[in-house]
PDB file of C-alpha atoms in Angstrom:
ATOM      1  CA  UNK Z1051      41.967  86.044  83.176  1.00  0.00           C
ATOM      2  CA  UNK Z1052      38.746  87.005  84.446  1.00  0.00           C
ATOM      3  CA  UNK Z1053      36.955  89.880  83.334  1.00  0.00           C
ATOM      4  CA  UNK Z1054      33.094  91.741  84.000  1.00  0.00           C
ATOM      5  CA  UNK Z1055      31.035  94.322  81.944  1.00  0.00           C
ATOM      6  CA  UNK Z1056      30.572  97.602  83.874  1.00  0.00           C
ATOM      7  CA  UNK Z1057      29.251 100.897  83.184  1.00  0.00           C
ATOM      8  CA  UNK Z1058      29.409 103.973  84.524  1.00  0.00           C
ATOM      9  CA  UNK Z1059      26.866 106.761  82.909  1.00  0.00           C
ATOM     10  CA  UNK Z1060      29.216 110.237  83.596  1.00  0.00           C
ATOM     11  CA  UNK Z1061      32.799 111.155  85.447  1.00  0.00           C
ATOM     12  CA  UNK Z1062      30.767 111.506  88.634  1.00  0.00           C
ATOM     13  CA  UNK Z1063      29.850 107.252  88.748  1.00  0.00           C
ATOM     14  CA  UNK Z1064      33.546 106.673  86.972  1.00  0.00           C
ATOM     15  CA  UNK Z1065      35.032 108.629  90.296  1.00  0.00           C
ATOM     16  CA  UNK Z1066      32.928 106.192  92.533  1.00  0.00           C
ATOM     17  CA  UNK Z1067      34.050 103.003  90.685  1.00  0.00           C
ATOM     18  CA  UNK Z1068      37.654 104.296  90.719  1.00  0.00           C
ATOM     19  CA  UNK Z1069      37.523 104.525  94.817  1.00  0.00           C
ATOM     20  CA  UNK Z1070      35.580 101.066  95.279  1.00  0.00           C
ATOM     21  CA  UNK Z1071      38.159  99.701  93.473  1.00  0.00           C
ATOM     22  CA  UNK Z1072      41.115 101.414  95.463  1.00  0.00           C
ATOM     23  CA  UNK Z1073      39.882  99.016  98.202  1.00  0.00           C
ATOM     24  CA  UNK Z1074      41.011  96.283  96.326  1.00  0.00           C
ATOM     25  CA  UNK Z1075      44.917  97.299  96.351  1.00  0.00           C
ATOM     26  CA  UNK Z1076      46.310  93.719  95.820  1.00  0.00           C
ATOM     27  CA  UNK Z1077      43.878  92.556  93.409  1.00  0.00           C
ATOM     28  CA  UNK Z1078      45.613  92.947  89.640  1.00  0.00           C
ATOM     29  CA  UNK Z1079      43.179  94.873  87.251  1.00  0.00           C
ATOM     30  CA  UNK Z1080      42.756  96.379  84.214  1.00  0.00           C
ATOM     31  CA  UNK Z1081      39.921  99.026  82.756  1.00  0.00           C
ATOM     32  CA  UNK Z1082      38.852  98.693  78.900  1.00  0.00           C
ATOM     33  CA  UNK Z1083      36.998 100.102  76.968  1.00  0.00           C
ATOM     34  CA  UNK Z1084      37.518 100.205  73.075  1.00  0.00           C
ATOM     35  CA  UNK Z1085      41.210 100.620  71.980  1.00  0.00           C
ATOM     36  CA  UNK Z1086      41.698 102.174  75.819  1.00  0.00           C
ATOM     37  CA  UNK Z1087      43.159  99.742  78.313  1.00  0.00           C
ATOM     38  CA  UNK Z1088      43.910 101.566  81.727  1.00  0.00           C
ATOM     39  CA  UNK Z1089      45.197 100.719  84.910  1.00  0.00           C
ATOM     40  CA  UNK Z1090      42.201  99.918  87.389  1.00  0.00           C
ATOM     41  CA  UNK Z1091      44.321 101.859  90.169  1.00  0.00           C
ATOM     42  CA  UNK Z1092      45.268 104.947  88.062  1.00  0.00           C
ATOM     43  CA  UNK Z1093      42.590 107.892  88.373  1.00  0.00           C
ATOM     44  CA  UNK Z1094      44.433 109.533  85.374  1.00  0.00           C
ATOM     45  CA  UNK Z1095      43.517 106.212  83.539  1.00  0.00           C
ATOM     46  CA  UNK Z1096      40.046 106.045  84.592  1.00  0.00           C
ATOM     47  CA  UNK Z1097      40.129 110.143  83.311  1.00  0.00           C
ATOM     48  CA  UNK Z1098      41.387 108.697  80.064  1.00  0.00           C
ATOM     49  CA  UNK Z1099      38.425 106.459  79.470  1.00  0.00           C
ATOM     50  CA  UNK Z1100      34.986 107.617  77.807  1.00  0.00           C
ATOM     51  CA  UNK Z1101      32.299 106.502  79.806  1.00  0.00           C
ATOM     52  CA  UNK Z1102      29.325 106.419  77.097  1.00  0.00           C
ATOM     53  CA  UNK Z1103      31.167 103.192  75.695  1.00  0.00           C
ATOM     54  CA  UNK Z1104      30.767  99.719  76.880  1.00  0.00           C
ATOM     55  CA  UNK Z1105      33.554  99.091  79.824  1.00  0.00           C
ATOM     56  CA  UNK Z1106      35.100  95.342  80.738  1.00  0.00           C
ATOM     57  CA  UNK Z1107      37.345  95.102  84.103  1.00  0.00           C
ATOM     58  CA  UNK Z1108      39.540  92.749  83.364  1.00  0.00           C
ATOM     59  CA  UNK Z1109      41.332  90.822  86.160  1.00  0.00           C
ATOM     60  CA  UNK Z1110      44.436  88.486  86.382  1.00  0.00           C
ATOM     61  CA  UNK Z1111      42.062  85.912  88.198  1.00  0.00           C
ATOM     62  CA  UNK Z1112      38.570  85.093  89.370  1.00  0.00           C
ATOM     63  CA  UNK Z1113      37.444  87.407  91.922  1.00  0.00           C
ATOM     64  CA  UNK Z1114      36.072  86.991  95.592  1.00  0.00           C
ATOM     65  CA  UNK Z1115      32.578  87.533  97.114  1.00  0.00           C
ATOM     66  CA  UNK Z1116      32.990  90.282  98.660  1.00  0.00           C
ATOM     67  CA  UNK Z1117      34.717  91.838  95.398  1.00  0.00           C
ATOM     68  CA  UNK Z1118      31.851  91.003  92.937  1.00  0.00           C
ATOM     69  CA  UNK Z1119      29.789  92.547  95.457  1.00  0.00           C
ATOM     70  CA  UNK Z1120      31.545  95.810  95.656  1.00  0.00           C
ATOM     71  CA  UNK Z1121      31.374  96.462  91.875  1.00  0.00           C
ATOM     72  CA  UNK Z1122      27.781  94.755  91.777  1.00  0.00           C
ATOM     73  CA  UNK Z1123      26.373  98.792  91.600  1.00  0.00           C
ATOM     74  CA  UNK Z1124      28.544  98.815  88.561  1.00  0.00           C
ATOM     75  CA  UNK Z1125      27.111  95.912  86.819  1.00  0.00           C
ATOM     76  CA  UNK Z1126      23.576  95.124  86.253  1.00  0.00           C
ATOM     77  CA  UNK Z1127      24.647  91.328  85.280  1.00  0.00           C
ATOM     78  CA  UNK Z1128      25.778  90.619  88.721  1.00  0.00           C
ATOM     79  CA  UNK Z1129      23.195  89.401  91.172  1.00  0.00           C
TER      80      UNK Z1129
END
């Protein structure tokens, strides 16, 4: 398991990070944040989380380039 911090500051940037992940179809993810765990792929899920707390994808394995790069706007730790 693999997973990043991201954040997203209101439902406008949570509706961006839900469509760059829908480009990542095969790619097995989750979306946490406190007791919520969502499906990565589910908009109602990504409705169901509370942006003002801390958020950790969480993926069933280490991620590619081009992935990391996709969500990089998401997460200030990535470089």
């Amino acid at each position: 398991m693999f997973s990043v911090p991201v954040f997203a500051q209101n439902k406008s940037r949570m509706i961006e990070m839900f469509e760059t992940l829908s480009h990542f179809p095969n790619i097995i993810m989750m979306l946490k944040n406190g007791e919520n765990t969502v499906d990565a792929h589910s908009l109602m899920g990504f409705f169901a989380i509370d942006e003002s707390l801390p958020m950790e994808l969480i993926l069933e394995s280490e991620p590619d380039d081009s992935f990391m790069q996709a969500i990089s706007k998401f997460s200030p730790a990535i470089v």
